[in-house]
Each structure stands twice: as C-alpha cells, then as structure tokens.
Tab-separated table of C-alpha atoms and ligand atoms in Angstrom:
chain	number	residue	atom	x	y	z
A	6	MET	CA	50.559	82.219	117.194
A	7	ASP	CA	49.873	85.841	117.637
A	8	PRO	CA	47.856	86.823	114.615
A	9	THR	CA	49.026	90.392	114.753
A	10	THR	CA	52.630	89.441	114.497
A	11	ALA	CA	51.954	86.845	111.899
A	12	THR	CA	50.119	89.176	109.699
A	13	ASP	CA	52.285	92.142	110.069
A	14	GLY	CA	54.811	89.689	108.814
A	15	THR	CA	52.572	89.002	105.901
A	16	THR	CA	52.641	92.602	104.986
A	17	ALA	CA	56.303	92.827	105.343
A	18	THR	CA	55.931	93.342	101.890
A	19	ALA	CA	57.631	93.417	98.926
A	20	VAL	CA	58.108	97.083	98.768
A	21	PRO	CA	61.030	98.666	100.527
A	22	PRO	CA	60.042	101.582	102.709
A	23	ALA	CA	60.229	104.924	101.040
A	24	ASP	CA	63.062	107.090	102.251
A	25	THR	CA	60.785	109.929	103.057
A	26	PRO	CA	57.382	109.314	104.495
A	27	HIS	CA	54.547	109.921	102.099
A	28	SER	CA	56.642	110.383	99.043
A	29	PRO	CA	54.531	111.257	96.040
A	30	ASP	CA	55.313	107.909	94.574
A	31	ALA	CA	53.687	106.140	97.387
A	32	THR	CA	50.530	108.161	97.708
A	33	PRO	CA	47.342	106.540	96.585
A	34	ALA	CA	46.503	109.542	94.450
A	35	GLY	CA	45.574	108.672	90.920
A	36	ALA	CA	43.424	105.827	89.820
A	37	PRO	CA	44.689	102.697	91.496
A	38	GLY	CA	45.453	99.884	89.204
A	39	ARG	CA	45.279	101.869	86.048
A	40	HIS	CA	48.846	102.682	85.409
A	41	ARG	CA	52.458	101.869	85.936
A	42	PRO	CA	53.701	98.406	86.621
A	43	ALA	CA	55.179	99.760	89.833
A	44	ARG	CA	51.718	100.494	91.149
A	45	ARG	CA	50.647	97.045	90.250
A	46	ALA	CA	53.504	95.591	92.211
A	47	VAL	CA	52.702	97.708	95.195
A	48	LEU	CA	49.059	96.762	95.183
A	49	ARG	CA	49.821	93.137	94.801
A	50	THR	CA	51.464	93.247	98.179
A	51	ALA	CA	48.011	93.581	99.599
A	52	PHE	CA	47.712	89.911	98.897
A	53	THR	CA	51.095	88.943	100.120
A	54	ALA	CA	50.084	86.047	102.264
A	55	ALA	CA	52.056	84.209	104.841
A	56	VAL	CA	53.612	82.142	102.169
A	57	VAL	CA	57.012	82.001	103.677
A	58	ALA	CA	59.298	79.584	101.973
A	59	GLY	CA	58.928	76.232	103.617
A	60	THR	CA	55.547	76.685	105.214
A	61	GLY	CA	53.799	75.158	102.271
A	62	GLY	CA	51.663	78.138	101.563
A	63	VAL	CA	49.561	78.031	104.676
A	64	LEU	CA	47.325	81.032	105.058
A	65	ALA	CA	47.701	80.918	108.784
A	66	PRO	CA	45.965	84.147	109.736
A	67	VAL	CA	42.939	83.198	107.762
A	68	LEU	CA	42.137	80.383	110.109
A	69	PHE	CA	41.141	82.680	112.920
A	70	LYS	CA	37.568	83.658	113.373
A	71	ASP	CA	36.425	87.226	113.666
A	72	PRO	CA	34.114	87.429	116.682
A	73	GLY	CA	32.092	90.063	114.913
A	74	THR	CA	31.299	87.781	112.053
A	75	PRO	CA	28.318	85.522	112.182
A	76	GLY	CA	29.053	81.869	111.551
A	77	ARG	CA	29.389	81.207	107.899
A	78	GLY	CA	31.165	77.911	107.795
A	79	GLU	CA	34.666	78.177	109.036
A	80	ARG	CA	37.390	76.633	106.969
A	81	ARG	CA	40.062	74.719	108.666
A	82	SER	CA	41.930	73.628	105.617
A	83	GLN	CA	45.655	73.830	105.761
A	84	ALA	CA	45.942	74.229	102.022
A	85	PRO	CA	45.560	77.500	100.192
A	86	GLU	CA	41.881	78.213	99.892
A	87	ARG	CA	39.959	77.276	96.763
A	88	PHE	CA	36.202	76.925	96.357
A	89	SER	CA	33.410	76.805	93.854
A	90	GLU	CA	29.801	76.565	94.946
A	91	ARG	CA	26.276	77.828	94.493
A	92	TYR	CA	25.224	80.176	97.246
A	93	ARG	CA	21.739	81.691	97.301
A	94	GLY	CA	21.455	80.936	93.623
A	95	ARG	CA	24.741	82.575	92.731
A	96	ASP	CA	27.852	80.948	91.384
A	97	ILE	CA	30.753	81.878	93.647
A	98	ARG	CA	34.317	80.843	93.029
A	99	GLY	CA	37.570	81.838	94.546
A	100	GLY	CA	41.039	80.945	95.482
A	101	VAL	CA	44.529	82.023	96.025
A	102	SER	CA	46.523	81.678	92.893
A	103	GLY	CA	49.229	83.045	90.719
A	104	LEU	CA	52.274	82.751	92.880
A	105	VAL	CA	54.442	85.645	91.972
A	106	PRO	CA	57.872	86.546	93.182
A	107	ALA	CA	57.438	89.368	95.617
A	108	GLY	CA	60.934	90.746	95.398
A	109	GLY	CA	62.171	93.326	97.842
A	110	GLN	CA	62.955	92.845	101.465
A	111	ALA	CA	61.183	92.719	104.741
A	112	ARG	CA	61.403	95.753	106.914
A	113	PRO	CA	63.553	95.470	109.967
A	114	GLY	CA	61.396	94.534	112.892
A	115	GLU	CA	58.838	92.715	110.839
A	116	ALA	CA	58.702	89.015	111.153
A	117	ALA	CA	58.402	86.464	108.420
A	118	ALA	CA	59.689	88.032	105.293
A	119	ALA	CA	57.335	87.164	102.525
A	120	SER	CA	59.398	85.612	99.858
A	121	THR	CA	56.456	84.797	97.684
A	122	ALA	CA	53.224	86.629	97.103
A	123	THR	CA	49.835	85.239	96.224
A	124	VAL	CA	46.916	86.770	94.438
A	125	ALA	CA	43.418	86.200	95.743
A	126	GLU	CA	40.700	85.976	93.136
A	127	VAL	CA	36.979	85.746	93.708
A	128	THR	CA	34.136	85.832	91.215
A	129	ILE	CA	30.359	86.033	91.612
A	130	ASP	CA	28.483	84.792	88.564
A	131	GLY	CA	31.717	85.139	86.662
A	132	ARG	CA	32.314	88.750	87.567
A	133	PRO	CA	35.377	89.644	89.594
A	134	LEU	CA	34.918	90.727	93.189
A	135	HIS	CA	37.749	92.997	94.253
A	136	VAL	CA	39.189	91.721	97.533
A	137	MET	CA	41.720	93.272	99.856
A	138	ARG	CA	43.342	92.217	103.090
A	139	ARG	CA	43.677	93.607	106.561
A	140	ALA	CA	46.804	93.471	108.670
A	141	ASP	CA	45.457	90.392	110.465
A	142	GLY	CA	45.210	88.545	107.178
A	143	SER	CA	41.424	88.685	106.984
A	144	TYR	CA	39.707	89.731	103.763
A	145	LEU	CA	37.549	92.674	102.772
A	146	SER	CA	35.708	93.103	99.512
A	147	GLU	CA	34.526	96.139	97.630
A	148	VAL	CA	30.993	95.110	98.589
A	149	ASN	CA	31.779	94.962	102.328
A	150	HIS	CA	34.272	97.707	103.039
A	151	TYR	CA	33.691	97.987	106.767
A	152	GLU	CA	34.054	94.429	107.965
A	153	SER	CA	36.421	91.626	107.182
A	154	PHE	CA	36.172	87.868	106.966
A	155	PRO	CA	38.593	85.096	107.855
A	156	THR	CA	38.255	83.290	104.534
A	157	LEU	CA	37.653	84.108	100.898
A	158	LEU	CA	34.588	81.867	100.952
A	159	GLU	CA	32.993	83.894	103.731
A	160	THR	CA	33.940	87.065	101.905
A	161	ALA	CA	32.193	85.853	98.765
A	162	ARG	CA	29.082	84.697	100.638
A	163	ALA	CA	28.834	87.980	102.523
A	164	ALA	CA	29.097	89.867	99.244
A	165	VAL	CA	26.193	87.822	97.844
A	166	ASP	CA	24.172	88.573	100.992
A	167	GLU	CA	24.829	92.273	100.569
A	168	LEU	CA	24.199	92.333	96.813
A	169	GLY	CA	20.772	90.693	96.905
A	170	THR	CA	19.936	90.194	93.263
A	171	ALA	CA	22.340	92.859	92.004
A	172	GLN	CA	25.238	91.941	89.722
A	173	LEU	CA	28.757	93.148	90.250
A	174	SER	CA	29.815	95.772	87.796
A	175	ALA	CA	31.514	94.547	84.689
A	176	THR	CA	33.024	97.919	84.008
A	177	THR	CA	34.738	99.238	87.136
A	178	PRO	CA	38.230	98.018	87.859
A	179	HIS	CA	37.851	95.290	90.443
A	180	THR	CA	40.998	93.414	89.901
A	181	ILE	CA	44.367	94.722	90.626
B	219	MET	CA	31.169	130.574	111.427
B	220	TYR	CA	28.087	128.446	110.949
B	221	SER	CA	26.155	125.731	112.737
B	222	ARG	CA	25.743	122.063	112.022
B	223	LYS	CA	22.439	120.901	113.364
B	224	ASN	CA	20.992	117.626	114.466
B	225	GLN	CA	19.096	116.415	111.392
B	226	ARG	CA	16.021	115.664	113.543
B	227	ASN	CA	15.683	119.396	114.233
B	228	LEU	CA	15.807	120.594	110.635
B	229	THR	CA	12.762	122.420	109.328
B	230	ARG	CA	11.033	121.316	106.144
B	231	THR	CA	12.664	124.221	104.342
B	232	GLU	CA	16.136	123.344	105.624
B	233	LYS	CA	15.731	119.765	104.454
B	234	LYS	CA	14.519	120.934	101.086
B	235	ARG	CA	17.457	123.284	100.622
B	236	LEU	CA	19.991	120.649	101.651
B	237	VAL	CA	18.495	118.074	99.288
B	238	GLY	CA	18.394	120.682	96.537
B	239	ALA	CA	22.074	121.522	96.957
B	240	ILE	CA	23.064	117.833	96.979
B	241	LEU	CA	21.082	117.209	93.799
B	242	GLU	CA	22.738	120.173	92.141
B	243	LEU	CA	26.216	118.819	92.994
B	244	LYS	CA	25.127	115.506	91.543
B	245	ARG	CA	23.861	117.154	88.382
B	246	SER	CA	27.100	119.060	87.870
B	247	GLY	CA	29.290	115.994	88.388
B	248	ARG	CA	30.932	117.392	91.533
B	249	TYR	CA	29.216	114.870	93.759
B	250	ASP	CA	30.689	111.913	91.941
B	251	GLU	CA	34.163	113.397	92.318
B	252	PHE	CA	33.701	113.185	96.081
B	253	VAL	CA	32.648	109.561	95.774
B	254	SER	CA	35.729	108.744	93.701
B	255	LEU	CA	38.027	110.523	96.123
B	256	HIS	CA	36.806	108.439	99.045
B	257	ARG	CA	37.258	105.267	97.059
B	258	GLN	CA	40.713	106.271	95.944
B	259	TYR	CA	41.912	106.814	99.508
B	260	TYR	CA	40.599	103.548	100.817
B	261	VAL	CA	43.917	101.887	101.547
B	262	THR	CA	44.030	98.920	103.910
B	263	ASP	CA	46.603	98.293	106.589
B	264	ALA	CA	47.938	95.271	104.760
B	265	GLU	CA	49.230	97.634	102.109
B	266	SER	CA	52.492	99.475	102.402
B	267	ARG	CA	51.151	102.666	100.852
B	268	PRO	CA	50.310	105.633	103.072
B	269	ARG	CA	46.743	105.409	104.393
B	270	PRO	CA	45.381	108.740	105.505
B	271	ALA	CA	41.681	107.860	105.662
B	272	HIS	CA	40.895	104.432	107.160
B	273	MET	CA	42.516	101.977	109.585
B	274	THR	CA	44.682	104.855	110.685
B	275	PRO	CA	45.113	107.571	113.335
B	276	SER	CA	44.170	110.296	110.838
B	277	PHE	CA	40.725	108.767	110.288
B	278	PHE	CA	39.201	111.741	112.154
B	279	PRO	CA	41.138	114.679	110.661
B	280	TRP	CA	41.030	113.244	107.126
B	281	HIS	CA	37.265	112.893	107.221
B	282	ARG	CA	36.898	116.292	108.893
B	283	ARG	CA	38.624	117.937	105.948
B	284	TYR	CA	36.699	115.771	103.492
B	285	LEU	CA	33.410	116.928	105.024
B	286	LEU	CA	34.561	120.546	104.989
B	287	GLU	CA	35.302	120.267	101.279
B	288	PHE	CA	31.897	118.784	100.639
B	289	GLU	CA	30.207	121.431	102.732
B	290	LYS	CA	32.067	124.154	100.846
B	291	ALA	CA	30.818	122.660	97.588
B	292	LEU	CA	27.247	122.619	98.921
B	293	GLN	CA	27.612	126.257	99.931
B	294	THR	CA	28.638	127.300	96.438
B	295	VAL	CA	25.160	126.125	95.449
B	296	ASP	CA	23.315	127.491	98.479
B	297	SER	CA	25.314	129.536	100.975
B	298	GLY	CA	22.817	128.819	103.738
B	299	VAL	CA	23.280	125.060	103.736
B	300	THR	CA	25.440	123.100	106.202
B	301	VAL	CA	25.910	119.369	106.796
B	302	PRO	CA	23.603	118.160	109.586
B	303	TYR	CA	24.495	115.242	111.821
B	304	TRP	CA	22.650	112.018	112.442
B	305	ASP	CA	22.839	110.761	116.016
B	306	TRP	CA	22.193	107.092	115.302
B	307	THR	CA	22.072	106.243	119.001
B	308	GLN	CA	18.922	108.340	119.192
B	309	ASP	CA	17.253	108.086	115.781
B	310	ASN	CA	17.842	104.394	115.473
B	311	THR	CA	14.907	102.961	113.580
B	312	PRO	CA	13.783	102.898	109.942
B	313	ALA	CA	10.834	105.019	111.093
B	314	ALA	CA	13.073	108.003	111.935
B	315	SER	CA	12.251	111.219	110.098
B	316	LEU	CA	15.690	111.015	108.476
B	317	TRP	CA	14.328	108.301	106.174
B	318	ALA	CA	11.085	110.058	105.288
B	319	GLU	CA	9.981	110.943	101.764
B	320	ASP	CA	10.842	114.602	102.296
B	321	PHE	CA	14.424	113.909	103.300
B	322	LEU	CA	16.636	110.913	102.437
B	323	GLY	CA	13.940	108.418	101.497
B	324	GLY	CA	13.613	104.984	103.068
B	325	ASN	CA	14.945	101.470	102.989
B	326	GLY	CA	15.649	99.569	99.783
B	327	ARG	CA	12.996	97.180	98.482
B	328	ALA	CA	13.325	93.411	98.679
B	329	GLY	CA	15.395	91.727	96.003
B	330	ASP	CA	17.552	94.348	94.365
B	331	ARG	CA	17.601	96.629	97.463
B	332	GLN	CA	16.664	99.624	95.365
B	333	VAL	CA	15.682	102.807	97.231
B	334	VAL	CA	12.282	103.704	95.774
B	335	THR	CA	11.153	106.565	97.989
B	336	GLY	CA	12.328	110.138	98.465
B	337	PRO	CA	14.431	112.447	96.315
B	338	PHE	CA	17.224	109.913	95.744
B	339	ALA	CA	14.960	107.203	94.342
B	340	TYR	CA	16.064	106.218	90.861
B	341	ALA	CA	12.669	106.858	89.331
B	342	GLU	CA	12.874	110.512	90.354
B	343	GLY	CA	15.553	110.834	87.706
B	344	ASN	CA	18.060	112.803	89.776
B	345	TRP	CA	20.198	110.103	91.329
B	346	ARG	CA	22.086	107.808	88.981
B	347	ILE	CA	24.970	105.879	90.520
B	348	ARG	CA	28.060	106.130	88.373
B	349	ALA	CA	30.928	103.669	88.592
B	350	GLY	CA	29.393	101.892	91.562
B	351	VAL	CA	30.185	98.439	92.810
B	352	THR	CA	27.271	96.943	90.887
B	353	ASP	CA	25.927	97.365	87.391
B	354	ASP	CA	22.764	98.914	88.763
B	355	ARG	CA	22.474	102.657	88.576
B	356	PHE	CA	20.214	102.977	91.607
B	357	LEU	CA	20.963	103.679	95.262
B	358	ARG	CA	20.798	100.538	97.424
B	359	ARG	CA	19.940	100.124	101.130
B	360	ASP	CA	19.274	97.098	103.294
B	361	PHE	CA	18.548	98.323	106.814
B	362	GLY	CA	19.705	95.985	109.543
B	363	ARG	CA	20.879	93.418	106.991
B	364	PRO	CA	18.259	90.743	107.684
B	365	SER	CA	20.486	88.049	106.136
B	366	ALA	CA	22.906	88.453	109.060
B	367	PRO	CA	21.285	90.956	111.401
B	368	VAL	CA	23.135	94.070	112.517
B	369	THR	CA	21.947	96.614	115.065
B	370	LEU	CA	22.908	100.262	115.325
B	371	PRO	CA	25.414	101.049	118.071
B	372	THR	CA	23.972	102.213	121.385
B	373	LYS	CA	24.800	105.242	123.469
B	374	ALA	CA	26.601	102.949	125.922
B	375	GLU	CA	28.885	101.768	123.117
B	376	VAL	CA	29.683	105.325	122.101
B	377	ASP	CA	30.260	106.290	125.742
B	378	ARG	CA	32.743	103.475	126.161
B	379	ALA	CA	34.764	104.883	123.282
B	380	LEU	CA	34.484	108.429	124.598
B	381	GLY	CA	35.792	107.208	127.939
B	382	ASP	CA	39.117	106.081	126.530
B	383	PRO	CA	41.593	108.785	127.568
B	384	VAL	CA	44.098	108.008	124.816
B	385	TYR	CA	43.521	109.099	121.225
B	386	ASP	CA	45.133	106.153	119.469
B	387	ALA	CA	47.654	103.403	120.121
B	388	ALA	CA	50.105	101.098	118.411
B	389	PRO	CA	49.979	99.348	116.024
B	390	TRP	CA	48.103	102.428	114.696
B	391	ASN	CA	45.895	100.426	112.391
B	392	SER	CA	42.704	98.361	112.358
B	393	LEU	CA	44.161	96.153	115.098
B	394	SER	CA	44.585	98.867	117.738
B	395	THR	CA	42.655	97.379	120.653
B	396	THR	CA	42.713	100.551	122.735
B	397	GLY	CA	42.413	104.226	121.901
B	398	PHE	CA	39.427	106.380	121.050
B	399	ARG	CA	40.121	106.299	117.302
B	400	ASN	CA	39.675	102.593	116.635
B	401	ARG	CA	36.939	102.250	119.237
B	402	ILE	CA	34.958	104.690	117.119
B	403	GLU	CA	36.220	103.657	113.687
B	404	GLY	CA	35.127	100.247	114.855
B	405	TRP	CA	37.197	97.504	113.260
B	406	GLY	CA	36.335	94.049	114.540
B	407	ILE	CA	39.326	92.420	116.203
B	408	ARG	CA	39.444	88.666	116.644
B	409	GLY	CA	39.095	87.649	120.241
B	410	VAL	CA	38.659	91.260	121.367
B	411	ARG	CA	35.486	92.804	119.957
B	412	GLY	CA	33.184	92.802	116.978
B	413	VAL	CA	32.526	95.478	114.413
B	414	GLY	CA	31.624	98.684	116.234
B	415	ASN	CA	30.375	102.225	116.042
B	416	HIS	CA	31.356	103.895	112.731
B	417	ASN	CA	31.816	100.686	110.763
B	418	ARG	CA	28.670	99.127	112.134
B	419	VAL	CA	26.556	102.055	110.983
B	420	HIS	CA	27.836	101.550	107.439
B	421	ARG	CA	26.826	97.894	107.744
B	422	TRP	CA	23.425	98.625	109.249
B	423	ILE	CA	22.425	100.841	106.333
B	424	GLY	CA	23.890	98.312	103.939
B	425	GLY	CA	23.768	98.375	100.154
B	426	SER	CA	25.722	101.314	98.804
B	427	MET	CA	26.838	102.444	102.283
B	428	ALA	CA	28.448	99.063	102.988
B	429	GLY	CA	30.755	99.177	100.011
B	430	ALA	CA	33.570	100.935	98.251
B	431	ALA	CA	31.403	103.788	96.999
B	432	SER	CA	29.692	104.526	100.329
B	433	PRO	CA	29.317	108.298	99.750
B	434	ASP	CA	26.910	107.383	96.927
B	435	ASP	CA	24.350	107.425	99.735
B	436	PRO	CA	23.909	111.007	100.979
B	437	VAL	CA	23.448	109.706	104.527
B	438	PHE	CA	27.216	109.232	104.456
B	439	TRP	CA	27.692	112.942	105.211
B	440	LEU	CA	25.237	112.973	108.094
B	441	HIS	CA	26.838	109.879	109.581
B	442	HIS	CA	30.315	111.367	109.320
B	443	ALA	CA	29.203	114.703	110.757
B	444	TYR	CA	28.186	112.758	113.861
B	445	ILE	CA	31.549	110.968	113.898
B	446	ASP	CA	33.169	114.398	113.662
B	447	LEU	CA	31.046	115.635	116.559
B	448	LEU	CA	32.120	112.632	118.634
B	449	TRP	CA	35.754	113.625	118.133
B	450	THR	CA	34.943	117.077	119.485
B	451	ARG	CA	33.128	115.541	122.441
B	452	TRP	CA	36.090	113.320	123.174
B	453	GLN	CA	38.434	116.327	123.117
B	454	LYS	CA	36.205	118.144	125.589
B	455	ALA	CA	36.065	115.109	127.857
B	456	HIS	CA	39.865	114.753	127.828
B	457	PRO	CA	41.249	118.284	127.587
B	458	ARG	CA	44.837	117.195	128.173
B	459	ALA	CA	44.808	114.396	125.638
B	460	ARG	CA	46.395	114.998	122.255
B	461	TYR	CA	46.352	113.615	118.778
B	462	LEU	CA	48.674	110.632	118.463
B	463	PRO	CA	51.180	109.812	117.156
B	464	ASP	CA	52.685	113.247	117.660
B	465	ARG	CA	55.723	112.348	115.598
B	466	ALA	CA	56.498	109.997	112.768
B	467	PRO	CA	57.268	106.411	113.800
B	468	ALA	CA	60.983	105.698	114.143
B	469	ALA	CA	63.022	104.189	111.353
B	470	GLY	CA	62.313	100.483	111.277
B	471	ASP	CA	58.790	100.835	112.632
B	472	PRO	CA	56.489	99.023	110.199
B	473	GLN	CA	54.107	102.004	110.228
B	474	ARG	CA	56.732	104.496	109.142
B	475	GLY	CA	55.681	106.182	105.923
B	476	ARG	CA	52.213	104.670	106.193
B	477	ILE	CA	50.478	106.724	108.876
B	478	PHE	CA	50.181	110.438	109.507
B	479	ALA	CA	51.589	111.973	112.657
B	480	LEU	CA	50.462	115.321	114.028
B	481	ASP	CA	52.340	117.434	111.484
B	482	ASP	CA	52.399	115.151	108.460
B	483	PRO	CA	50.502	116.652	105.521
B	484	MET	CA	47.667	114.424	104.378
B	485	PRO	CA	46.778	114.021	100.728
B	486	PRO	CA	45.065	115.232	98.685
B	487	TRP	CA	44.956	118.590	100.486
B	488	ASP	CA	48.362	118.633	102.178
B	489	ALA	CA	46.503	119.300	105.406
B	490	LYS	CA	48.164	118.339	108.672
B	491	PRO	CA	46.163	116.728	111.454
B	492	SER	CA	47.426	119.598	113.641
B	493	GLN	CA	45.534	122.043	111.415
B	494	LEU	CA	42.274	120.169	111.868
B	495	LEU	CA	42.116	119.641	115.603
B	496	ASP	CA	39.954	122.659	116.315
B	497	HIS	CA	36.943	123.556	114.187
B	498	SER	CA	35.559	126.238	116.489
B	499	ARG	CA	36.409	129.094	114.130
B	500	LEU	CA	34.658	127.395	111.221
B	501	TYR	CA	31.547	125.751	112.588
B	502	ARG	CA	29.943	124.525	115.769
B	503	TYR	CA	27.555	121.734	116.594
B	504	VAL	CA	24.171	122.663	117.943
C	116	CU	CU1	32.422	106.130	107.073
C-alpha cells in the first residue's frame, strides 16, 4: 500500500472543502479548541484514521516505520492501538478511542472516504499529551513538534525522553 | 535598510543590546504574543484547515514575515537592533559563543533540563515561560538529545537542499520528497529520508525548542534567520526558479484551500508570498 495515498485518504476528512480558499471560517486564527462546536469538529478530523467501514479499524499507516526515528519498539498489532506501561519511571497510557461519526464527504480525488473518525488520547502521569497527525498517518505531540512517530506508544515514549523530569502542563489546552 | 549579521561576529555591545531588547519585549508581554502566534498557526497536513506556516510551500514566506514582525518589535525598543543568524553548520557545538553566558546561555542541566546560565536562566528573574508545554516556568534545553542522539545538519546536507532547482512539489506538504522547501523544512519521510535541516535543529536543541512553544527559546529567531538566508541563497543559485505553486490547486485537488499559492494572502497579516520573495529593500545578510 502506498502510505501517501492511504493517508491522504485518512484525511479525506469530514469537512467539505470551503468554497473559497482560506475562508475566514477555516483559518486557524483564534484559540484552537476553545470555541464553537464547528471548530471542534474540524480539529477532530486530525485524528480521522483509516477507519473505513469494513476494515475493522486498522490504523494501516501507523504500521510503517519512519527511517528517521530510532527504534523504539515497533508495533505490529492489527487492532487499534492501546497501551499502558511504565517508561523511565513515568506512567504512560494511550489509545485510539471514542469512535465518532465523522459526517461530511470525501473530496473528489481522495481515496478511502473516512466514514468514522477516531480520537487519539495519550496521558503521561495522568496528564493529557496533545497529539496530532501527519498526512502519512504518523503522530506528532506538542512535546515533539518537528518529528513524527509511527505509533502512539512511540510518541508517548519520545515525549517522556524529551520532558526529562518535567510534568506536562495541567493548565494549557492539550486536548481537542 | 539594515543588516542581519552572523551571530558569531556580533560585538559584546551588540549582543548586550539584542538581549536587552528581547528581555524588554518579554517584560511587556509582547514576546509571549509571538510565541502564541506560532503555536496557533501550527496546523498539520492531516488537517483540512489552511496551513500557512508548516508542512506547506509558504513555510519560507510565512516565517520571513513572522521574523520581520519580531524584528520590528525589537526595533521599537532599540532601533539599532536586528535579528542575527546562526549558521549551525559552522557553529555546531555546545562550546560555540552563541551559548555563552553573555549571549543565550548554555545547555539545560540534567534532570529537568533547566537552562541555568546566561540572561534567560530562570534564576535571573527575567525569563518566565508562560503557557508552555510543561508546568515548569523555566526555559529547557537538551543539546543533542542524549536519550536518542541527534546531530546538527552538515553543510553537505544544506548544499543538497540548495541544489534542488525546484522550489516545492506535490503533494505540497510534509511528504514532498523533492523540492527545496521540504528538503530544508526537513520532514522525515518513511523510506526516503530522516528528519533534516530545519526540523533537526529544533530537535538538536531540544526542550522548549522541540515543542509547540518553540519561540520560547530566543535561539528560535537566530535559527530562522539562517533558514531565511538559505532561501535567499537558493534564489541566487536558481535565478529562473520561482515560488510554487504559482496558482491555487484546481478544484478537486486535496490541497485546495489548504495551501498558499503565490498570490494567496497568508494570515494573520494578509501577506502574499509574492510580496515576500525579495527582502533586498528591507535588509541584507552580511
Ligand atoms: Cu522552526
């Protein structure tokens, strides 16, 4: 499978294209995640995984390995990812949960209309780690904004590595 | 018209004035507005929102304007200050004068990664991180990330990017395998290449620079001034090459409405990439 195609399919998102490019409605201006249900819906598409009806919720793109990422225990599970472990003394948990209807239609030319969206959630010592996705389905976190990881587990471990003994903020909006 | 200098050539006085102006912006609250702006415009290419700043062709012009705004703010404090650049292919060790006590201070300490030297050390009382990724109010660095070692990009790696004659290429995002823009922005692409140039420098510094609030570390501006200089160098090396895409993607193209073509105004300034291609009337690199 070509990961690029697969994942552009994943982002075939839930939100119909705006009629005019860069309409004010679609700009990221304003505090993300703080207002309007519409914004929430838009942001949630960041997590729209390749959960096409009938594929059993396989996060296909996530199974590829980023060559720029040092080995951190690749996951080959075919099920949606879920983990809970102690890593360098920290309690890390995560998983894909909260299946929500994505609504909307795929854009023409994009494969694999996402009919269902998932929400990825990761915590470190109980505090939420904000995660995002790239077009290839890999994950980024607010702690590592300039590299991505094939799995949520690697994303969480890398965040612990970067944090050292620091705690994630309890006050800034991490979750969408 | 003013000059942006290589940070290694700044005099003691120039360093002092730059640090002073940065601290004044911090004191007034202006600095933190710049940090928030960068965070706000971090939109990934899995999202359907417009993304003017990262994983996108307008990575260069968006950051050029962002730096100009910051520089203008610095100059309201001290009209003689400009943003210097850090050539990380040359000054590529923790021993570089950039990280000395009289300039940006050094690496973070073990454990909490807290920067404890120089004017941005927490104990100095002038640099409190607000709304950062962690609860800690101090600046964090972790040079070379010993937990999973990272090296700074070499001149050969930069030259490879400069040698690409095309500005950017489809799919116009973090997965563009060719084109100067993503070779410098540096997204790792499975089976193609690892994290490179611009992104790898953020990782090498680590701590605050690796995360969502990267401009919390003042080295951000010096790093991006060098990125800006590399764009100018690329233009000089390829005088016939142009910014791409020169027009909005066609209806049905997945990138339509998400990326900024030559004449699409970029938020928050409504500045078009076409207005930012040439900085020669504003500043020059020396
Ligand atoms: Cu940057």
